[in-house]
CSV table of C-alpha atoms and ligand atoms in Angstrom, one decimal:
chain,number,residue,atom,x,y,z
A,920,UNK,CA,4.6,19.4,0.8
A,921,UNK,CA,7.5,19.9,-1.1
A,922,UNK,CA,8.6,18.7,-4.0
A,923,UNK,CA,6.6,14.7,-4.7
A,924,UNK,CA,9.9,11.9,-5.9
A,925,UNK,CA,8.3,8.7,-7.6
A,926,UNK,CA,9.4,7.1,-4.4
A,927,UNK,CA,6.2,9.1,-2.6
A,928,UNK,CA,3.5,7.8,-5.1
A,929,UNK,CA,3.9,4.5,-4.5
A,930,UNK,CA,3.0,2.4,-1.0
A,931,UNK,CA,5.2,-0.5,-0.1
A,932,UNK,CA,3.9,-2.9,2.3
A,933,UNK,CA,-0.1,-4.0,1.7
A,934,UNK,CA,-1.1,-3.5,6.0
A,935,UNK,CA,0.3,-0.7,7.9
A,936,UNK,CA,2.5,0.0,10.3
A,937,UNK,CA,0.7,1.2,13.4
A,938,UNK,CA,0.9,-1.9,16.5
A,939,UNK,CA,-3.2,-1.4,16.7
A,940,UNK,CA,-3.7,-1.6,13.3
A,941,UNK,CA,-1.2,-4.1,12.8
A,942,UNK,CA,-3.6,-6.0,15.6
A,943,UNK,CA,-6.2,-5.7,13.9
A,944,UNK,CA,-5.6,-7.0,10.6
A,945,UNK,CA,-4.7,-9.8,12.4
A,946,UNK,CA,-8.3,-10.1,13.5
A,947,UNK,CA,-9.3,-9.3,10.6
A,948,UNK,CA,-7.8,-12.8,8.5
A,949,UNK,CA,-10.5,-15.5,8.8
A,950,UNK,CA,-13.3,-13.2,8.0
A,951,UNK,CA,-10.8,-11.7,5.2
A,952,UNK,CA,-10.6,-15.6,4.2
A,953,UNK,CA,-13.9,-16.2,4.2
A,954,UNK,CA,-14.9,-13.3,2.4
A,955,UNK,CA,-12.3,-14.6,-0.2
A,956,UNK,CA,-14.0,-17.8,-0.8
A,957,UNK,CA,-17.7,-16.3,-1.6
A,958,UNK,CA,-16.4,-13.5,-3.3
A,959,UNK,CA,-14.1,-15.7,-5.2
A,960,UNK,CA,-17.3,-18.8,-5.8
A,961,UNK,CA,-19.0,-15.2,-7.2
A,962,UNK,CA,-15.7,-14.1,-9.2
A,963,UNK,CA,-16.6,-18.0,-11.2
A,964,UNK,CA,-20.3,-17.3,-12.3
A,965,UNK,CA,-18.8,-13.4,-13.5
A,966,UNK,CA,-15.9,-15.2,-15.4
A,967,UNK,CA,-18.5,-17.9,-16.8
A,968,UNK,CA,-21.1,-15.2,-18.0
A,969,UNK,CA,-19.0,-12.6,-19.0
A,970,UNK,CA,-17.5,-14.9,-22.0
A,971,UNK,CA,-21.6,-16.1,-22.4
A,972,UNK,CA,-23.3,-13.0,-22.6
A,973,UNK,CA,-24.3,-11.4,-24.7
A,974,UNK,CA,-22.7,-6.9,-24.6
A,975,UNK,CA,-26.0,-5.6,-24.8
A,976,UNK,CA,-27.1,-2.6,-21.8
A,977,UNK,CA,-28.5,-5.4,-19.9
A,978,UNK,CA,-26.7,-7.8,-18.9
A,979,UNK,CA,-23.7,-4.7,-19.1
A,980,UNK,CA,-25.9,-3.8,-16.4
A,981,UNK,CA,-26.1,-6.7,-14.3
A,982,UNK,CA,-22.2,-8.4,-15.2
A,983,UNK,CA,-21.2,-4.4,-13.8
A,984,UNK,CA,-23.4,-5.1,-10.2
A,985,UNK,CA,-22.1,-8.0,-9.9
A,986,UNK,CA,-18.6,-7.2,-10.0
A,987,UNK,CA,-18.4,-4.7,-7.4
A,988,UNK,CA,-20.3,-6.5,-5.0
A,989,UNK,CA,-17.7,-9.0,-6.5
A,990,UNK,CA,-14.6,-7.0,-5.2
A,991,UNK,CA,-16.2,-5.5,-2.6
A,992,UNK,CA,-16.6,-1.6,-4.4
A,993,UNK,CA,-18.9,0.4,-1.8
A,994,UNK,CA,-19.4,4.0,-4.0
A,995,UNK,CA,-20.9,7.5,-2.7
A,996,UNK,CA,-21.0,10.1,-5.1
A,997,UNK,CA,-20.6,14.0,-3.9
A,998,UNK,CA,-22.8,15.7,-6.8
A,999,UNK,CA,-24.8,13.4,-8.9
A,1000,UNK,CA,-26.8,16.1,-10.4
A,1001,UNK,CA,-23.5,18.1,-12.0
A,1002,UNK,CA,-23.2,14.6,-14.4
A,1003,UNK,CA,-23.8,16.5,-18.1
A,1004,UNK,CA,-23.9,15.0,-21.5
A,1005,UNK,CA,-20.1,14.3,-21.9
A,1006,UNK,CA,-18.6,12.3,-24.3
A,1007,UNK,CA,-15.5,12.0,-21.7
A,1008,UNK,CA,-14.7,11.7,-17.8
A,1009,UNK,CA,-11.6,12.7,-17.1
A,1010,UNK,CA,-10.1,11.3,-13.3
A,1011,UNK,CA,-7.2,10.2,-11.5
A,1012,UNK,CA,-5.6,7.6,-11.3
A,1013,UNK,CA,-6.1,5.3,-8.1
A,1014,UNK,CA,-6.8,1.7,-9.0
A,1015,UNK,CA,-7.0,-1.2,-11.8
A,1016,UNK,CA,-10.8,-0.6,-10.6
A,1017,UNK,CA,-11.1,3.2,-11.0
A,1018,UNK,CA,-13.9,2.5,-13.6
A,1019,UNK,CA,-16.3,0.3,-11.7
A,1020,UNK,CA,-16.7,2.7,-9.5
A,1021,UNK,CA,-17.0,5.5,-11.7
A,1022,UNK,CA,-19.6,2.7,-13.9
A,1023,UNK,CA,-21.0,2.2,-10.9
A,1024,UNK,CA,-21.9,5.5,-9.8
A,1025,UNK,CA,-22.5,7.2,-13.2
A,1026,UNK,CA,-24.0,4.8,-15.1
A,1027,UNK,CA,-22.2,2.3,-17.9
A,1028,UNK,CA,-18.6,4.2,-19.0
A,1029,UNK,CA,-16.4,2.2,-21.3
A,1030,UNK,CA,-12.6,2.8,-19.5
A,1031,UNK,CA,-10.1,4.2,-21.8
A,1032,UNK,CA,-7.3,2.9,-20.2
A,1033,UNK,CA,-6.1,-1.4,-19.5
A,1034,UNK,CA,-8.3,-3.0,-16.9
A,1035,UNK,CA,-8.6,-7.3,-16.2
A,1036,UNK,CA,-11.9,-7.0,-16.6
A,1037,UNK,CA,-11.2,-6.3,-20.5
A,1038,UNK,CA,-10.4,-10.1,-20.9
A,1039,UNK,CA,-14.6,-10.7,-20.2
A,1040,UNK,CA,-16.3,-10.2,-24.0
A,1041,UNK,CA,-19.8,-9.8,-21.5
A,1042,UNK,CA,-18.9,-6.0,-20.1
A,1043,UNK,CA,-18.7,-5.0,-23.5
A,1044,UNK,CA,-15.5,-3.2,-22.8
A,1045,UNK,CA,-13.7,-2.4,-25.7
A,1046,UNK,CA,-9.8,-1.8,-25.6
A,1047,UNK,CA,-9.2,1.4,-28.7
A,1048,UNK,CA,-5.9,-0.2,-29.0
A,1049,UNK,CA,-2.6,2.7,-27.8
A,1050,UNK,CA,-2.6,6.4,-28.4
A,1051,UNK,CA,0.1,6.4,-29.8
A,1052,UNK,CA,-1.4,5.8,-33.5
A,1053,UNK,CA,-4.2,8.7,-32.9
A,1054,UNK,CA,-5.2,7.3,-36.5
A,1055,UNK,CA,-6.7,3.9,-35.6
A,1056,UNK,CA,-7.6,4.8,-31.9
A,1057,UNK,CA,-9.6,7.5,-33.1
A,1058,UNK,CA,-11.1,5.6,-35.7
A,1059,UNK,CA,-12.2,3.0,-33.0
A,1060,UNK,CA,-13.0,6.1,-30.3
A,1061,UNK,CA,-15.3,7.3,-33.5
A,1062,UNK,CA,-17.0,3.8,-33.9
A,1063,UNK,CA,-17.4,3.5,-30.8
A,1064,UNK,CA,-18.9,6.3,-29.5
A,1065,UNK,CA,-21.8,5.5,-31.3
A,1066,UNK,CA,-22.7,2.0,-31.8
A,1067,UNK,CA,-22.4,1.8,-27.9
A,1068,UNK,CA,-24.5,5.9,-26.9
A,1069,UNK,CA,-21.9,5.5,-24.1
A,1070,UNK,CA,-19.6,7.8,-22.8
A,1071,UNK,CA,-15.8,6.5,-22.1
A,1072,UNK,CA,-13.8,6.9,-18.8
A,1073,UNK,CA,-9.9,7.6,-18.9
A,1074,UNK,CA,-7.6,8.7,-16.5
A,1075,UNK,CA,-4.6,10.5,-18.5
A,1076,UNK,CA,-2.1,9.4,-16.3
A,1077,UNK,CA,-2.1,6.3,-17.5
A,1078,UNK,CA,-0.6,4.3,-13.9
A,1079,UNK,CA,-2.0,4.3,-11.1
A,1080,UNK,CA,-0.5,6.0,-7.7
A,1081,UNK,CA,-1.4,6.3,-4.3
A,1082,UNK,CA,-3.7,9.4,-5.1
A,1083,UNK,CA,-0.4,11.8,-3.3
A,1084,UNK,CA,0.5,14.2,-6.7
A,1085,UNK,CA,-1.4,13.7,-9.6
A,1086,UNK,CA,1.5,13.2,-12.2
A,1087,UNK,CA,1.8,14.6,-15.6
A,1088,UNK,CA,-1.2,13.7,-18.3
A,1089,UNK,CA,-0.6,12.3,-21.7
A,1090,UNK,CA,-1.9,14.8,-23.3
A,1091,UNK,CA,-2.5,13.0,-26.9
A,1092,UNK,CA,-5.7,11.7,-25.8
A,1093,UNK,CA,-6.7,15.8,-25.2
A,1094,UNK,CA,-7.0,15.4,-29.1
A,1095,UNK,CA,-9.7,14.3,-29.5
A,1096,UNK,CA,-12.1,15.4,-26.6
A,1097,UNK,CA,-13.5,18.8,-27.7
A,1098,UNK,CA,-15.6,19.2,-23.9
A,1099,UNK,CA,-14.7,16.5,-20.9
A,1100,UNK,CA,-15.8,16.8,-17.1
A,1101,UNK,CA,-13.7,16.1,-14.3
A,1102,UNK,CA,-14.0,13.7,-11.6
A,1103,UNK,CA,-12.4,13.5,-8.9
A,1104,UNK,CA,-11.8,10.1,-7.0
A,1105,UNK,CA,-10.5,9.0,-3.7
A,1106,UNK,CA,-10.6,5.8,-2.1
A,1107,UNK,CA,-10.7,4.2,0.9
A,1108,UNK,CA,-10.0,0.3,3.1
A,1109,UNK,CA,-10.8,-0.1,5.9
A,1110,UNK,CA,-8.3,-1.6,8.2
A,1111,UNK,CA,-6.2,0.6,5.8
A,1112,UNK,CA,-4.9,-2.4,3.0
A,1113,UNK,CA,-2.8,-0.7,0.0
A,1114,UNK,CA,-4.8,-0.7,-3.1
A,1115,UNK,CA,-1.8,-1.7,-4.9
A,1116,UNK,CA,1.6,-1.9,-3.5
A,1117,UNK,CA,5.3,-1.7,-6.3
A,1118,UNK,CA,5.4,-4.1,-8.7
A,1119,UNK,CA,2.0,-6.3,-7.3
A,1120,UNK,CA,0.3,-6.9,-10.2
A,1121,UNK,CA,-3.2,-7.3,-11.4
A,1122,UNK,CA,-4.5,-10.4,-10.0
A,1123,UNK,CA,-2.9,-10.0,-6.4
A,1124,UNK,CA,-4.3,-6.8,-6.3
A,1125,UNK,CA,-8.2,-7.8,-7.4
A,1126,UNK,CA,-7.1,-11.0,-4.5
A,1127,UNK,CA,-7.0,-8.0,-2.4
A,1128,UNK,CA,-9.9,-6.6,-3.3
A,1129,UNK,CA,-11.4,-9.0,-2.9
A,1130,UNK,CA,-10.2,-10.5,1.0
A,1131,UNK,CA,-10.8,-6.9,1.9
A,1132,UNK,CA,-14.2,-6.0,3.6
A,1133,UNK,CA,-14.5,-2.8,0.9
A,1134,UNK,CA,-13.1,-0.7,-0.7
A,1135,UNK,CA,-15.3,2.9,-0.9
A,1136,UNK,CA,-14.2,4.6,-3.2
A,1137,UNK,CA,-15.7,8.8,-2.7
A,1138,UNK,CA,-16.4,10.4,-6.8
A,1139,UNK,CA,-16.9,14.4,-7.1
A,1140,UNK,CA,-18.3,15.5,-10.4
A,1141,UNK,CA,-16.2,18.7,-11.6
A,1142,UNK,CA,-18.1,21.6,-14.2
A,1143,UNK,CA,-17.3,20.7,-17.6
A,1144,UNK,CA,-14.6,22.1,-19.3
A,1145,UNK,CA,-14.4,23.3,-23.5
A,1146,UNK,CA,-11.2,23.4,-25.8
A,1147,UNK,CA,-12.5,25.3,-27.6
A,1148,UNK,CA,-9.6,27.4,-28.8
A,1149,UNK,CA,-6.7,27.1,-26.5
A,1150,UNK,CA,-4.5,24.2,-27.3
A,1151,UNK,CA,-4.2,20.4,-26.3
A,1152,UNK,CA,-1.6,20.8,-24.3
A,1153,UNK,CA,-2.8,24.2,-22.9
A,1154,UNK,CA,-6.4,21.7,-22.2
A,1155,UNK,CA,-5.2,18.9,-20.5
A,1156,UNK,CA,-2.8,20.3,-18.2
A,1157,UNK,CA,-6.3,23.1,-17.3
A,1158,UNK,CA,-8.3,19.8,-16.7
A,1159,UNK,CA,-5.2,18.6,-14.6
A,1160,UNK,CA,-5.5,21.9,-12.5
A,1161,UNK,CA,-9.0,21.6,-11.6
A,1162,UNK,CA,-8.5,17.7,-10.3
A,1163,UNK,CA,-5.8,18.4,-8.6
A,1164,UNK,CA,-6.9,21.4,-7.0
A,1165,UNK,CA,-10.1,20.4,-5.8
A,1166,UNK,CA,-8.1,16.7,-4.3
A,1167,UNK,CA,-5.6,19.2,-3.0
A,1168,UNK,CA,-2.7,18.0,-4.2
A,1169,UNK,CA,-0.1,18.6,-6.0
A,1170,UNK,CA,0.2,18.7,-9.9
A,1171,UNK,CA,3.2,16.8,-10.5
A,1172,UNK,CA,5.8,16.9,-13.4
A,1173,UNK,CA,6.7,14.1,-13.0
A,1174,UNK,CA,5.4,11.3,-15.5
A,1175,UNK,CA,3.9,7.7,-15.8
A,1176,UNK,CA,7.1,6.5,-17.6
A,1177,UNK,CA,9.2,8.1,-14.3
A,1178,UNK,CA,7.2,5.9,-12.2
A,1179,UNK,CA,7.5,2.7,-13.9
A,1180,UNK,CA,11.6,3.5,-15.1
A,1181,UNK,CA,12.1,4.2,-11.1
A,1182,UNK,CA,9.5,0.6,-10.1
A,1183,UNK,CA,11.6,-1.3,-12.2
A,1184,UNK,CA,14.6,0.4,-10.6
A,1185,UNK,CA,14.1,-0.6,-6.5
A,1186,UNK,CA,12.2,-3.5,-7.5
A,1187,UNK,CA,16.0,-4.8,-9.1
A,1188,UNK,CA,17.6,-3.6,-5.9
A,1189,UNK,CA,15.2,-5.5,-4.1
A,1190,UNK,CA,17.2,-8.7,-5.7
A,1191,UNK,CA,19.9,-7.9,-6.2
A,1192,UNK,CA,19.3,-7.6,-1.7
A,1193,UNK,CA,17.8,-10.6,-1.8
A,1194,UNK,CA,19.8,-12.1,-3.9
A,1195,UNK,CA,22.9,-10.8,-1.7
A,1196,UNK,CA,21.7,-11.9,1.7
A,1197,UNK,CA,21.5,-16.0,0.6
A,1198,UNK,CA,25.3,-15.7,-0.7
A,1199,UNK,CA,26.4,-14.3,1.8
A,1200,UNK,CA,24.9,-17.5,4.2
A,1201,UNK,CA,25.5,-20.0,1.8
A,1202,UNK,CA,29.0,-18.6,1.6
A,1203,UNK,CA,29.5,-18.7,5.3
A,1204,UNK,CA,27.5,-21.8,6.8
A,1205,UNK,CA,27.1,-24.3,3.1
A,1206,UNK,CA,30.7,-25.5,5.4
A,1207,UNK,CA,31.1,-27.5,8.7
A,1208,UNK,CA,28.8,-24.6,9.6
A,1209,UNK,CA,27.7,-24.6,13.3
A,1210,UNK,CA,23.9,-23.8,14.1
A,1211,UNK,CA,24.5,-22.4,17.5
A,1212,UNK,CA,27.0,-20.5,15.5
A,1213,UNK,CA,24.2,-19.4,13.0
A,1214,UNK,CA,21.8,-18.5,15.7
A,1215,UNK,CA,24.5,-16.1,17.5
A,1216,UNK,CA,25.2,-14.5,14.5
A,1217,UNK,CA,21.9,-13.8,13.5
A,1218,UNK,CA,22.0,-12.1,17.5
A,1219,UNK,CA,24.7,-9.8,16.5
A,1220,UNK,CA,23.4,-9.0,12.8
A,1221,UNK,CA,20.3,-7.9,14.6
A,1222,UNK,CA,22.3,-5.1,16.6
A,1223,UNK,CA,25.4,-4.6,14.2
A,1224,UNK,CA,22.7,-5.4,10.6
A,1225,UNK,CA,26.0,-2.9,8.6
A,1226,UNK,CA,28.0,-6.0,9.7
A,1227,UNK,CA,29.2,-9.0,7.1
A,1228,UNK,CA,27.9,-11.6,8.8
A,1229,UNK,CA,29.9,-13.5,7.7
A,1230,UNK,CA,32.0,-11.2,9.4
A,1231,UNK,CA,30.1,-12.3,12.5
A,1232,UNK,CA,30.1,-15.3,11.8
A,1233,UNK,CA,34.4,-16.1,12.4
A,1234,UNK,CA,34.6,-14.1,15.4
A,1235,UNK,CA,32.1,-16.1,16.8
A,1236,UNK,CA,33.5,-19.3,15.7
A,1237,UNK,CA,37.3,-17.5,18.0
A,1238,UNK,CA,35.3,-16.2,20.6
A,1239,UNK,CA,32.6,-18.9,20.9
A,1240,UNK,CA,30.4,-15.8,22.4
A,1241,UNK,CA,27.9,-12.6,21.6
A,1242,UNK,CA,29.1,-10.4,23.5
A,1243,UNK,CA,32.6,-10.6,23.0
A,1244,UNK,CA,32.2,-10.5,19.8
A,1245,UNK,CA,30.1,-6.6,20.2
A,1246,UNK,CA,33.2,-5.5,21.6
A,1247,UNK,CA,35.8,-6.3,19.6
A,1248,UNK,CA,33.0,-5.3,16.7
A,1249,UNK,CA,32.9,-1.9,18.8
A,1250,UNK,CA,36.1,-1.4,19.3
A,1251,UNK,CA,37.0,-1.9,15.5
A,1252,UNK,CA,39.2,-5.2,16.6
A,1253,UNK,CA,37.7,-6.5,13.2
A,1254,UNK,CA,38.5,-4.9,9.2
A,1255,UNK,CA,34.8,-5.8,7.4
A,1256,UNK,CA,32.7,-3.1,4.8
A,1257,UNK,CA,30.2,-1.9,6.4
A,1258,UNK,CA,27.2,-3.2,4.2
A,1259,UNK,CA,24.0,-1.1,4.3
A,1260,UNK,CA,21.5,-2.2,6.3
A,1261,UNK,CA,18.2,-2.9,4.8
A,1262,UNK,CA,16.2,0.8,4.8
A,1263,UNK,CA,13.0,0.7,6.0
A,1264,UNK,CA,12.1,3.2,4.5
A,1265,UNK,CA,12.8,2.5,0.9
A,1266,UNK,CA,15.5,4.3,-0.7
A,1267,UNK,CA,17.3,2.4,-3.4
A,1268,UNK,CA,19.9,2.5,-6.1
A,1269,UNK,CA,22.1,5.0,-4.1
A,1270,UNK,CA,23.5,1.6,-2.1
A,1271,UNK,CA,26.4,2.2,-0.2
A,1272,UNK,CA,28.5,5.9,-0.7
A,1273,UNK,CA,27.7,8.5,2.6
A,1274,UNK,CA,29.2,6.8,5.6
A,1275,UNK,CA,31.2,3.5,4.5
A,1276,UNK,CA,33.3,5.2,2.3
A,1277,UNK,CA,35.0,7.1,5.9
A,1278,UNK,CA,35.0,3.7,7.0
A,1279,UNK,CA,36.5,1.3,4.8
A,1280,UNK,CA,39.6,3.9,3.8
A,1281,UNK,CA,40.4,4.5,7.5
A,1282,UNK,CA,43.3,2.8,9.1
A,1283,UNK,CA,43.7,3.1,12.8
A,1284,UNK,CA,41.5,0.5,14.8
A,1285,UNK,CA,40.6,4.2,17.1
A,1286,UNK,CA,39.2,5.5,14.0
A,1287,UNK,CA,37.2,3.0,13.0
A,1288,UNK,CA,35.9,1.6,16.0
A,1289,UNK,CA,34.0,5.6,15.8
A,1290,UNK,CA,32.8,5.3,12.2
A,1291,UNK,CA,31.4,2.0,12.7
A,1292,UNK,CA,29.8,2.9,16.3
A,1293,UNK,CA,28.5,6.1,14.8
A,1294,UNK,CA,27.3,4.3,12.0
A,1295,UNK,CA,24.4,1.6,14.0
A,1296,UNK,CA,23.7,4.0,16.0
A,1297,UNK,CA,19.2,3.8,15.3
A,1298,UNK,CA,19.5,0.3,14.3
A,1299,UNK,CA,18.6,-2.8,15.9
A,1300,UNK,CA,16.6,-3.1,19.4
A,1301,UNK,CA,13.6,-2.3,18.2
A,1302,UNK,CA,13.4,-5.7,16.2
A,1303,UNK,CA,14.9,-7.2,19.4
A,1304,UNK,CA,12.8,-9.9,21.2
A,1305,UNK,CA,11.0,-9.5,24.1
A,1306,UNK,CA,12.3,-12.8,25.3
A,1307,UNK,CA,16.0,-11.1,25.1
A,1308,UNK,CA,15.1,-7.9,27.2
A,1309,UNK,CA,18.1,-8.9,29.7
A,1310,UNK,CA,20.3,-9.6,27.1
A,1311,UNK,CA,19.1,-6.2,24.9
A,1312,UNK,CA,19.5,-4.1,28.1
A,1313,UNK,CA,23.3,-5.2,28.7
A,1314,UNK,CA,23.9,-5.0,24.6
A,1315,UNK,CA,22.3,-1.2,24.4
A,1316,UNK,CA,24.0,-0.3,27.9
A,1317,UNK,CA,27.6,-1.7,26.5
A,1318,UNK,CA,26.5,0.3,22.3
A,1319,UNK,CA,25.7,3.8,24.7
A,1320,UNK,CA,28.9,3.1,26.9
A,1321,UNK,CA,31.1,2.7,24.0
A,1322,UNK,CA,29.8,4.7,21.7
A,1323,UNK,CA,30.4,7.3,24.7
A,1324,UNK,CA,34.0,6.0,24.5
A,1325,UNK,CA,34.9,6.3,21.4
A,1326,UNK,CA,33.4,10.3,20.9
A,1327,UNK,CA,35.9,11.2,24.3
A,1328,UNK,CA,39.2,9.2,21.6
A,1329,UNK,CA,38.0,11.5,18.8
A,1330,UNK,CA,37.3,14.2,20.2
A,1331,UNK,CA,41.0,13.9,22.6
A,1332,UNK,CA,42.3,12.5,18.9
A,1333,UNK,CA,41.9,16.1,16.4
A,1334,UNK,CA,41.5,18.5,19.6
A,1335,UNK,CA,38.5,19.4,19.5
A,1336,UNK,CA,36.8,22.3,21.6
A,1337,UNK,CA,34.3,20.1,22.3
A,1338,UNK,CA,33.3,19.8,26.4
A,1339,UNK,CA,33.6,15.2,26.4
B,2500,NAG,C1,-26.0,13.5,-25.2
B,2500,NAG,O1,-25.7,14.2,-26.1
B,2500,NAG,C2,-25.2,13.6,-27.6
B,2500,NAG,C3,-25.2,14.0,-29.0
B,2500,NAG,O2,-23.9,14.5,-28.0
B,2500,NAG,C4,-26.8,12.8,-28.2
B,2500,NAG,O3,-27.2,12.1,-29.2
B,2500,NAG,C5,-27.6,12.1,-26.4
B,2500,NAG,O4,-28.8,12.0,-27.0
B,2500,NAG,C6,-26.9,12.7,-25.2
B,2500,NAG,N1,-28.3,12.2,-24.1
B,2500,NAG,C7,-28.4,12.7,-23.3
B,2500,NAG,C8,-29.3,12.1,-22.5
B,2500,NAG,O5,-29.5,14.1,-23.3
B,2501,NAG,C1,-28.3,6.3,-26.0
B,2501,NAG,O1,-28.5,6.3,-23.9
B,2501,NAG,C2,-29.8,7.5,-24.3
B,2501,NAG,C3,-29.4,7.7,-22.3
B,2501,NAG,O2,-27.4,7.2,-22.0
B,2501,NAG,C4,-30.8,7.8,-24.3
B,2501,NAG,O3,-31.1,9.1,-23.9
B,2501,NAG,C5,-30.0,7.4,-26.2
B,2501,NAG,O4,-32.4,7.6,-26.4
B,2501,NAG,C6,-29.3,6.9,-26.0
B,2501,NAG,N1,-29.6,6.9,-27.7
B,2501,NAG,C7,-30.2,5.2,-28.5
B,2501,NAG,C8,-29.6,5.8,-29.5
B,2501,NAG,O5,-30.2,4.5,-28.0
B,2502,NAG,C1,-17.5,5.8,2.4
B,2502,NAG,O1,-17.4,7.0,2.2
B,2502,NAG,C2,-18.0,7.6,2.6
B,2502,NAG,C3,-17.4,9.3,2.7
B,2502,NAG,O2,-16.4,9.6,3.2
B,2502,NAG,C4,-18.8,8.2,3.1
B,2502,NAG,O3,-20.2,9.1,3.8
B,2502,NAG,C5,-19.7,6.6,3.1
B,2502,NAG,O4,-20.6,6.3,4.5
B,2502,NAG,C6,-18.7,6.1,3.3
B,2502,NAG,N1,-18.6,4.5,2.5
B,2502,NAG,C7,-19.1,2.9,3.3
B,2502,NAG,C8,-19.7,2.0,3.2
B,2502,NAG,O5,-18.5,3.3,4.3
B,2503,NAG,C1,35.8,-22.1,12.8
B,2503,NAG,O1,37.5,-23.0,13.6
B,2503,NAG,C2,38.5,-24.2,13.2
B,2503,NAG,C3,39.5,-23.8,14.3
B,2503,NAG,O2,39.0,-23.0,15.2
B,2503,NAG,C4,38.5,-23.6,11.4
B,2503,NAG,O3,39.6,-25.2,11.4
B,2503,NAG,C5,37.3,-24.0,11.5
B,2503,NAG,O4,37.0,-24.0,9.9
B,2503,NAG,C6,36.2,-22.7,11.6
B,2503,NAG,N1,34.9,-23.0,11.1
B,2503,NAG,C7,34.7,-21.3,10.1
B,2503,NAG,C8,33.5,-21.7,9.3
B,2503,NAG,O5,35.6,-20.2,10.0
């Protein structure tokens, strides 16, 4: 496992890519909706009780169990016997409801990280304030530990990941604890519905908890660790290494803020792309647009995703033929600035550099032809509908011929010693 980057630690789609699983997801839809409705009724009760019931151990227990049913949380613990009497349990961060699962397994534990259940006073979740305000945090923590006679649960990663690596811990928390017990969590959902996706909100994630058949947490307790004379940073790192090696994942040098920054950039890029697409469409089709040509342009765009749709439309306006327009483009008779096709795997920010620069700067038509055909080589086709099978075939053949021709031209032009 090489270096994982920020982009590898997010899920991008709620539903799996695999064809068979997609089918199952579709088949599950009516059941999901029914479950969602039933659980919504429970959620309503949860909210009402959470607001009106006093914050006692009995009601907490009741509300936590209700919440687990409501969000379909099931938990299995590998080694409950190893639970020790410590004031803090430290786990890896996978979802906004991790603490519910941990509480269900280990008995009521107060979450230190932000959670959507914080707003229900009956659940007894206290906000200790920001860790950056260490003095007040410490005071609040002492009060809570004493008054509530409970342990706390902390995810020092401070932001959930998809579980492929363990982020850098915020070591500030470790100043306040002498002895901690690490907890390793894994989470799995049937149908591979993602727990969270990049940019999704609490409410979004919670709705998918309620829609999915259930969400299965597995919890494993590790032996507790004591700080003794180790520095705070060193202690934090030791706890992290323990959890990472048990989960067999890398301890990443990235921190929560790195992830946050990357997701912001990614989302901004997505918004920019969407805006660009709408602009393009409205620009090219606003005046006297011909629906037939629009349809044809969309088909050409599927095969040649890097060609701006406006360019395609204008050429279709002249040729009135999909095949002729594709040939024109592939043979380099049309000048345009290629755009990056929407990637299936996310790679934002570095939007358009490598292939485009060579293409736009070239002036001779043959060079351009060679260039464009190589950039579109891996695109299209897969998105083509079954009904258009015939057409796809002929376009594919033509494409292959053209690419071969372009290659030949290129080799001849540069006197390369390669078999044609
Ligand atoms: C756990 O330890 C605390 C003091 O650290 C003590 O007050 C409490 O009674 C202990 N609980 C159990 C179940 O041993
Ligand atoms: C605190 O909780 C533990 C079990 O978690 C219990 O044994 C102990 O009696 C409680 N102490 C107080 C003062 O409520
Ligand atoms: C949850 O996962 C554990 C471990 O993989 C498994 O033993 C358990 O049966 C699962 N529970 C459910 C409800 O699927
Ligand atoms: C299509 O071509 C006609 C002339 O052939 C022209 O009048 C019209 O403006 C063109 N439409 C677009 C959208 O370019």
